[in-house]
């Protein structure tokens, strides 16, 4: 498959490729560029990575209800070795935008949907601000894909979350979670440094010979080097310290308020999970009792995160493919989701007990064809 055509020339209304502008920029102690956020947030934080994988993999495993078996088969395929739905769901969570290129079969039909990396996609607009083309760039090579071909059929499916400040691009969850991720990562580094320094609060060496003199620069350097070599590190934990004349060890204790970074790390982990729509209980995070049990938390994950995200992706795919499948419909088959079976059973019981409804009305309420 040939990916790249001509290089894109500069045009009025062209939107810059995401992730290229502001590379390395930071707000406070965390990055704002998407690539840097992914490296620090997703690749470097276990809570964020697990939350995204949990949602994306569950979306990919959700049963799909399709108007045409070919549609169901298409969304169940893999894209570049990864499940298409999992890839699109992860991109929606991290970036807020997901793009799937529609590849033809050479006979006027659709062969497959290929997921594009969202940070490599740019949008060209006309004078009125309407999108006219997508640009997919890798390095200096750029492929331009029109929004619609001569027959009015789309070449790229663009799925996005709502963004209150952008007409064309969606807003992901990663940026909102970066503050909590920075706190969690800093607490992890703190714990690592604490272990490297004998896993105990540090102290101070006080030089008090009694005559008011102080250490020379050479004596200070030698003492510092000896302390680092002989007493720092986990291998030297608990090792007795031998001090020369005039030196005494003054331990520095930490107050409970100073030690609250442990609770701060746990709070940051809960914020990260919630930013991606995952109940903290499902992540094994301590101190969260918002749900009575694991089953209730799992049901909340499906109702509040999995089903809305999957339906958003499936609905966008079905709408884009209607030139090839006129009655295209794709949605999550909620009736086949085991976690939600209790809700469905309760609904059937309530509707079945409604004597004032006819059998036909009951079937319509339950979505059952007569």
Short mmCIF file of C-alpha atoms in Angstrom, two decimals:
data_model
loop_
_atom_site.label_atom_id
_atom_site.label_comp_id
_atom_site.label_asym_id
_atom_site.label_seq_id
_atom_site.Cartn_x
_atom_site.Cartn_y
_atom_site.Cartn_z
CA UNK A 1 0.00 0.00 0.00
CA UNK A 2 1.40 3.37 -1.03
CA UNK A 3 1.06 5.83 1.80
CA UNK A 4 2.49 9.11 0.63
CA UNK A 5 1.77 11.17 -2.45
CA UNK A 6 2.94 14.69 -3.06
CA UNK A 7 4.26 17.04 -0.43
CA UNK A 8 1.61 19.39 0.89
CA UNK A 9 2.09 22.97 -0.24
CA UNK A 10 1.34 25.84 2.10
CA UNK A 11 -2.32 26.89 1.85
CA UNK A 12 -4.49 29.41 3.59
CA UNK A 13 -6.66 27.80 6.21
CA UNK A 14 -4.32 24.82 6.71
CA UNK A 15 -4.26 23.62 10.30
CA UNK A 16 -0.82 22.59 11.64
CA UNK A 17 -0.10 18.92 12.26
CA UNK A 18 -0.79 18.10 15.88
CA UNK A 19 2.20 17.31 18.05
CA UNK A 20 4.64 19.33 15.91
CA UNK A 21 3.93 22.73 17.45
CA UNK A 22 5.06 23.43 20.97
CA UNK A 23 7.27 20.35 21.19
CA UNK A 24 8.84 20.20 24.62
CA UNK A 25 6.66 22.99 26.05
CA UNK A 26 5.62 22.47 29.66
CA UNK A 27 3.02 23.82 32.05
CA UNK A 28 4.53 23.87 35.51
CA UNK A 29 6.14 20.45 35.83
CA UNK A 30 4.34 18.52 33.09
CA UNK A 31 4.46 18.69 29.28
CA UNK A 32 1.76 20.04 26.98
CA UNK A 33 2.92 18.50 23.67
CA UNK A 34 1.01 15.30 22.94
CA UNK A 35 4.05 13.12 22.21
CA UNK A 36 5.70 14.18 25.47
CA UNK A 37 2.47 13.61 27.39
CA UNK A 38 2.22 10.08 26.01
CA UNK A 39 5.82 9.30 26.97
CA UNK A 40 5.45 10.63 30.52
CA UNK A 41 1.77 9.86 31.10
CA UNK A 42 0.98 6.64 29.26
CA UNK A 43 4.40 5.04 28.81
CA UNK A 44 5.76 6.13 32.20
CA UNK A 45 2.77 5.83 34.54
CA UNK A 46 1.28 2.44 35.46
CA UNK A 47 -2.09 3.80 36.56
CA UNK A 48 -2.74 5.77 33.36
CA UNK A 49 -1.55 2.91 31.16
CA UNK A 50 -3.71 0.35 32.93
CA UNK A 51 -6.77 2.62 32.85
CA UNK A 52 -6.44 3.24 29.11
CA UNK A 53 -5.79 -0.42 28.34
CA UNK A 54 -8.72 -1.51 30.49
CA UNK A 55 -11.15 0.76 28.66
CA UNK A 56 -9.74 0.16 25.17
CA UNK A 57 -9.57 -3.61 25.50
CA UNK A 58 -13.08 -3.76 26.94
CA UNK A 59 -14.41 -1.63 24.08
CA UNK A 60 -12.78 -4.04 21.63
CA UNK A 61 -14.42 -7.01 23.38
CA UNK A 62 -17.91 -5.48 23.44
CA UNK A 63 -20.45 -7.42 21.31
CA UNK A 64 -21.50 -5.48 18.22
CA UNK A 65 -24.93 -5.32 16.65
CA UNK A 66 -24.71 -4.59 12.90
CA UNK A 67 -27.21 -4.16 10.10
CA UNK A 68 -24.88 -6.06 7.77
CA UNK A 69 -22.49 -8.93 8.63
CA UNK A 70 -19.83 -7.24 6.48
CA UNK A 71 -19.93 -4.20 8.76
CA UNK A 72 -19.51 -6.32 11.88
CA UNK A 73 -16.59 -8.15 10.27
CA UNK A 74 -14.95 -4.87 9.27
CA UNK A 75 -14.92 -3.38 12.79
CA UNK A 76 -13.72 -6.70 14.22
CA UNK A 77 -10.64 -6.73 11.95
CA UNK A 78 -7.13 -5.75 12.98
CA UNK A 79 -5.42 -2.56 11.87
CA UNK A 80 -1.65 -2.79 11.57
CA UNK A 81 -1.65 -5.81 13.87
CA UNK A 82 -3.88 -4.24 16.54
CA UNK A 83 -7.65 -4.65 16.97
CA UNK A 84 -9.24 -1.70 15.18
CA UNK A 85 -11.71 -0.87 17.96
CA UNK A 86 -9.01 -1.06 20.64
CA UNK A 87 -6.74 1.28 18.70
CA UNK A 88 -9.48 3.83 18.02
CA UNK A 89 -10.69 3.75 21.63
CA UNK A 90 -7.17 4.29 23.01
CA UNK A 91 -6.62 7.21 20.63
CA UNK A 92 -9.90 8.77 21.69
CA UNK A 93 -8.93 8.56 25.34
CA UNK A 94 -5.40 9.87 24.90
CA UNK A 95 -5.74 12.36 22.07
CA UNK A 96 -9.46 13.06 21.81
CA UNK A 97 -9.42 12.28 18.07
CA UNK A 98 -9.32 9.02 16.11
CA UNK A 99 -8.93 8.67 12.35
CA UNK A 100 -9.59 5.63 10.17
CA UNK A 101 -8.70 5.67 6.49
CA UNK A 102 -11.21 3.92 4.23
CA UNK A 103 -9.28 1.65 1.86
CA UNK A 104 -11.03 0.48 -1.29
CA UNK A 105 -11.02 -3.04 -2.68
CA UNK A 106 -10.49 -1.95 -6.31
CA UNK A 107 -14.06 -2.78 -7.29
CA UNK A 108 -15.84 0.21 -5.75
CA UNK A 109 -16.24 -1.40 -2.33
CA UNK A 110 -14.49 -1.09 1.03
CA UNK A 111 -11.63 -3.47 1.80
CA UNK A 112 -10.68 -2.34 5.31
CA UNK A 113 -10.41 0.52 7.77
CA UNK A 114 -6.86 1.56 8.68
CA UNK A 115 -6.29 3.52 11.89
CA UNK A 116 -4.08 6.61 11.52
CA UNK A 117 -2.01 8.08 14.32
CA UNK A 118 -3.91 11.23 15.35
CA UNK A 119 -0.88 13.40 16.14
CA UNK A 120 0.23 13.00 12.52
CA UNK A 121 -3.04 14.26 11.07
CA UNK A 122 -3.68 17.86 10.08
CA UNK A 123 -6.88 19.42 8.75
CA UNK A 124 -7.07 21.85 5.81
CA UNK A 125 -10.06 24.18 5.81
CA UNK A 126 -11.62 26.47 3.23
CA UNK A 127 -12.24 30.20 3.60
CA UNK A 128 -15.38 29.50 5.64
CA UNK A 129 -13.63 27.13 8.05
CA UNK A 130 -15.08 23.89 6.65
CA UNK A 131 -12.66 20.92 6.42
CA UNK A 132 -11.67 20.11 2.84
CA UNK A 133 -8.74 17.70 3.28
CA UNK A 134 -6.76 15.69 5.80
CA UNK A 135 -2.97 15.62 5.78
CA UNK A 136 -1.07 12.65 7.20
CA UNK A 137 2.57 13.48 7.74
CA UNK A 138 5.61 11.45 8.76
CA UNK A 139 8.74 13.56 8.77
CA UNK A 140 8.93 15.52 5.52
CA UNK A 141 6.50 13.24 3.67
CA UNK A 142 2.83 14.22 3.64
CA UNK A 143 -0.14 12.47 2.10
CA UNK A 144 -3.23 14.57 1.35
CA UNK A 145 -6.66 12.93 1.50
CA UNK A 146 -9.80 14.87 0.51
CA UNK A 147 -12.70 14.89 2.92
CA UNK A 148 -14.92 13.56 0.11
CA UNK A 149 -14.19 12.22 -3.35
CA UNK A 150 -15.98 13.24 -6.56
CA UNK A 151 -18.85 10.89 -5.70
CA UNK A 152 -19.36 12.41 -2.24
CA UNK A 153 -17.83 9.43 -0.43
CA UNK A 154 -15.48 10.08 2.51
CA UNK A 155 -11.88 8.90 2.48
CA UNK A 156 -11.21 9.30 6.21
CA UNK A 157 -13.45 8.71 9.23
CA UNK A 158 -12.84 11.33 11.90
CA UNK A 159 -14.14 10.49 15.39
CA UNK A 160 -13.70 12.99 18.18
CA UNK A 161 -14.69 13.97 21.67
CA UNK A 162 -16.28 17.33 22.36
CA UNK A 163 -13.88 20.26 22.61
CA UNK A 164 -15.40 23.56 23.78
CA UNK A 165 -12.62 25.65 22.19
CA UNK A 166 -12.09 23.90 18.85
CA UNK A 167 -14.45 23.46 15.91
CA UNK A 168 -12.58 20.58 14.31
CA UNK A 169 -10.55 18.70 16.90
CA UNK A 170 -11.60 16.79 20.01
CA UNK A 171 -10.29 16.98 23.55
CA UNK A 172 -8.65 13.92 25.09
CA UNK A 173 -8.39 12.83 28.71
CA UNK A 174 -4.60 12.69 28.91
CA UNK A 175 -4.09 16.45 29.14
CA UNK A 176 -6.57 16.76 32.00
CA UNK A 177 -4.87 13.90 33.86
CA UNK A 178 -1.31 15.22 33.45
CA UNK A 179 -1.31 17.14 36.74
CA UNK A 180 -2.24 14.02 38.71
CA UNK A 181 0.19 11.95 36.63
CA UNK A 182 3.02 14.39 37.42
CA UNK A 183 2.23 14.11 41.15
CA UNK A 184 2.11 10.31 40.98
CA UNK A 185 5.38 10.10 39.06
CA UNK A 186 7.08 12.56 41.43
CA UNK A 187 5.95 10.48 44.44
CA UNK A 188 7.37 7.38 42.77
CA UNK A 189 10.72 9.11 42.25
CA UNK A 190 10.61 10.28 45.88
CA UNK A 191 10.11 6.73 47.12
CA UNK A 192 12.94 5.49 44.91
CA UNK A 193 15.28 8.19 46.20
CA UNK A 194 14.28 7.38 49.77
CA UNK A 195 15.18 3.71 49.24
CA UNK A 196 18.48 4.71 47.65
CA UNK A 197 19.27 6.71 50.78
CA UNK A 198 18.82 3.92 53.35
CA UNK A 199 15.01 4.18 53.32
CA UNK A 200 14.98 6.58 56.26
CA UNK A 201 14.72 10.34 56.78
CA UNK A 202 18.02 12.08 56.23
CA UNK A 203 19.93 13.93 58.88
CA UNK A 204 22.77 16.38 59.30
CA UNK A 205 26.41 16.06 60.27
CA UNK A 206 27.23 18.86 62.71
CA UNK A 207 30.88 19.94 63.13
CA UNK A 208 31.40 21.38 66.58
CA UNK A 209 35.04 21.19 67.79
CA UNK A 210 34.35 23.71 70.56
CA UNK A 211 36.80 26.38 69.37
CA UNK A 212 34.50 27.99 66.78
CA UNK A 213 36.48 26.73 63.76
CA UNK A 214 34.89 25.19 60.67
CA UNK A 215 35.81 22.53 58.09
CA UNK A 216 38.09 23.55 55.26
CA UNK A 217 36.90 23.15 51.67
CA UNK A 218 39.10 20.07 51.20
CA UNK A 219 37.86 18.48 54.43
CA UNK A 220 34.24 19.13 53.39
CA UNK A 221 34.73 17.50 49.97
CA UNK A 222 36.45 14.47 51.50
CA UNK A 223 33.73 14.00 54.11
CA UNK A 224 30.98 14.28 51.50
CA UNK A 225 32.66 11.73 49.24
CA UNK A 226 33.19 9.29 52.11
CA UNK A 227 29.57 9.58 53.20
CA UNK A 228 28.29 8.92 49.67
CA UNK A 229 30.58 5.93 49.19
CA UNK A 230 30.14 4.26 52.57
CA UNK A 231 26.63 5.03 53.78
CA UNK A 232 24.27 5.88 50.90
CA UNK A 233 22.24 3.26 49.02
CA UNK A 234 20.07 0.31 49.94
CA UNK A 235 23.12 -1.93 50.34
CA UNK A 236 24.38 0.24 53.20
CA UNK A 237 21.05 0.48 55.05
CA UNK A 238 21.58 0.23 58.83
CA UNK A 239 25.37 0.34 58.58
CA UNK A 240 26.97 1.86 61.70
CA UNK A 241 28.51 5.27 61.20
CA UNK A 242 31.98 6.08 62.52
CA UNK A 243 32.52 9.78 63.10
CA UNK A 244 35.77 11.64 63.70
CA UNK A 245 36.34 14.07 66.51
CA UNK A 246 34.13 17.14 66.46
CA UNK A 247 31.45 15.51 64.29
CA UNK A 248 28.08 14.42 65.58
CA UNK A 249 24.98 13.11 63.77
CA UNK A 250 21.75 15.06 64.12
CA UNK A 251 18.75 13.10 62.82
CA UNK A 252 16.08 15.14 61.04
CA UNK A 253 12.59 13.76 61.52
CA UNK A 254 9.67 14.37 59.19
CA UNK A 255 6.32 15.48 60.54
CA UNK A 256 3.11 13.59 59.62
CA UNK A 257 2.25 16.47 57.32
CA UNK A 258 5.59 16.06 55.53
CA UNK A 259 4.97 12.34 55.17
CA UNK A 260 1.52 12.86 53.60
CA UNK A 261 3.02 12.33 50.13
CA UNK A 262 1.87 8.70 50.49
CA UNK A 263 -1.75 9.81 50.72
CA UNK A 264 -1.11 12.37 47.99
CA UNK A 265 0.12 9.63 45.65
CA UNK A 266 -3.00 7.54 46.32
CA UNK A 267 -5.23 10.55 45.67
CA UNK A 268 -3.39 11.26 42.42
CA UNK A 269 -3.86 7.64 41.32
CA UNK A 270 -7.62 7.92 41.89
CA UNK A 271 -7.73 11.15 39.89
CA UNK A 272 -5.90 9.49 36.99
CA UNK A 273 -8.35 6.57 36.96
CA UNK A 274 -11.36 8.88 37.11
CA UNK A 275 -10.00 11.05 34.28
CA UNK A 276 -10.18 8.02 31.99
CA UNK A 277 -13.61 6.97 33.27
CA UNK A 278 -12.48 3.96 35.31
CA UNK A 279 -13.84 3.42 38.86
CA UNK A 280 -10.76 3.34 41.13
CA UNK A 281 -12.01 0.11 42.74
CA UNK A 282 -11.39 -1.72 39.44
CA UNK A 283 -7.77 -0.52 39.48
CA UNK A 284 -7.14 -1.97 42.93
CA UNK A 285 -6.56 1.47 44.43
CA UNK A 286 -6.97 1.71 48.21
CA UNK A 287 -9.28 4.09 50.00
CA UNK A 288 -12.09 4.24 47.47
CA UNK A 289 -15.49 3.07 48.70
CA UNK A 290 -17.73 4.80 46.21
CA UNK A 291 -19.18 1.45 45.09
CA UNK A 292 -20.67 -1.27 47.24
CA UNK A 293 -18.81 -4.04 45.46
CA UNK A 294 -16.70 -4.90 42.46
CA UNK A 295 -19.71 -5.94 40.39
CA UNK A 296 -21.39 -2.57 40.85
CA UNK A 297 -18.18 -0.76 39.88
CA UNK A 298 -17.86 -2.92 36.76
CA UNK A 299 -21.44 -2.12 35.80
CA UNK A 300 -20.71 1.59 36.22
CA UNK A 301 -17.66 1.24 33.96
CA UNK A 302 -19.80 -0.27 31.21
CA UNK A 303 -22.68 2.17 31.53
CA UNK A 304 -20.68 5.37 31.96
CA UNK A 305 -17.57 4.70 29.87
CA UNK A 306 -17.54 1.59 27.66
CA UNK A 307 -20.97 1.80 26.02
CA UNK A 308 -20.88 5.59 25.30
CA UNK A 309 -17.33 5.42 23.88
CA UNK A 310 -18.01 2.31 21.78
CA UNK A 311 -21.29 3.71 20.45
CA UNK A 312 -19.54 6.97 19.54
CA UNK A 313 -16.94 5.08 17.49
CA UNK A 314 -19.41 2.63 15.94
CA UNK A 315 -21.89 5.37 15.09
CA UNK A 316 -19.23 7.44 13.31
CA UNK A 317 -18.07 4.40 11.31
CA UNK A 318 -21.64 3.50 10.30
CA UNK A 319 -22.39 7.07 9.21
CA UNK A 320 -19.22 7.27 7.11
CA UNK A 321 -19.87 3.94 5.40
CA UNK A 322 -23.45 4.66 4.33
CA UNK A 323 -22.41 5.47 0.74
CA UNK A 324 -21.43 1.78 0.50
CA UNK A 325 -23.98 0.40 3.01
CA UNK A 326 -27.11 2.61 2.72
CA UNK A 327 -28.78 1.29 5.89
CA UNK A 328 -25.59 0.95 7.91
CA UNK A 329 -26.13 0.68 11.67
CA UNK A 330 -23.57 -0.26 14.29
CA UNK A 331 -24.01 -0.27 18.06
CA UNK A 332 -23.12 -2.21 21.19
CA UNK A 333 -25.38 -5.23 21.67
CA UNK A 334 -26.21 -4.37 25.28
CA UNK A 335 -28.43 -7.43 25.65
CA UNK A 336 -25.37 -9.64 25.17
CA UNK A 337 -23.23 -7.90 27.79
CA UNK A 338 -23.12 -10.21 30.78
CA UNK A 339 -22.29 -7.43 33.25
CA UNK A 340 -25.54 -5.66 32.37
CA UNK A 341 -27.75 -8.77 32.46
CA UNK A 342 -29.21 -7.88 35.86
CA UNK A 343 -30.45 -4.52 34.55
CA UNK A 344 -31.98 -6.21 31.53
CA UNK A 345 -33.69 -8.88 33.67
CA UNK A 346 -35.16 -6.20 35.92
CA UNK A 347 -36.48 -4.30 32.89
CA UNK A 348 -38.10 -7.44 31.46
CA UNK A 349 -39.71 -8.15 34.82
CA UNK A 350 -41.16 -4.64 35.13
CA UNK A 351 -42.45 -4.58 31.56
CA UNK A 352 -43.81 -8.12 31.83
CA UNK A 353 -45.76 -7.17 34.93
CA UNK A 354 -47.34 -4.10 33.29
CA UNK A 355 -50.84 -5.50 32.63
CA UNK A 356 -52.03 -2.25 31.09
CA UNK A 357 -49.67 -2.71 28.12
CA UNK A 358 -50.39 -4.89 25.14
CA UNK A 359 -47.92 -7.54 23.98
CA UNK A 360 -46.98 -5.38 20.99
CA UNK A 361 -46.29 -2.36 23.21
CA UNK A 362 -44.16 -4.49 25.51
CA UNK A 363 -42.11 -5.75 22.58
CA UNK A 364 -41.51 -2.19 21.37
CA UNK A 365 -40.37 -1.09 24.82
CA UNK A 366 -37.92 -3.99 25.00
CA UNK A 367 -36.67 -3.49 21.46
CA UNK A 368 -37.88 -6.92 20.38
CA UNK A 369 -39.10 -7.27 16.80
CA UNK A 370 -42.71 -8.57 16.59
#
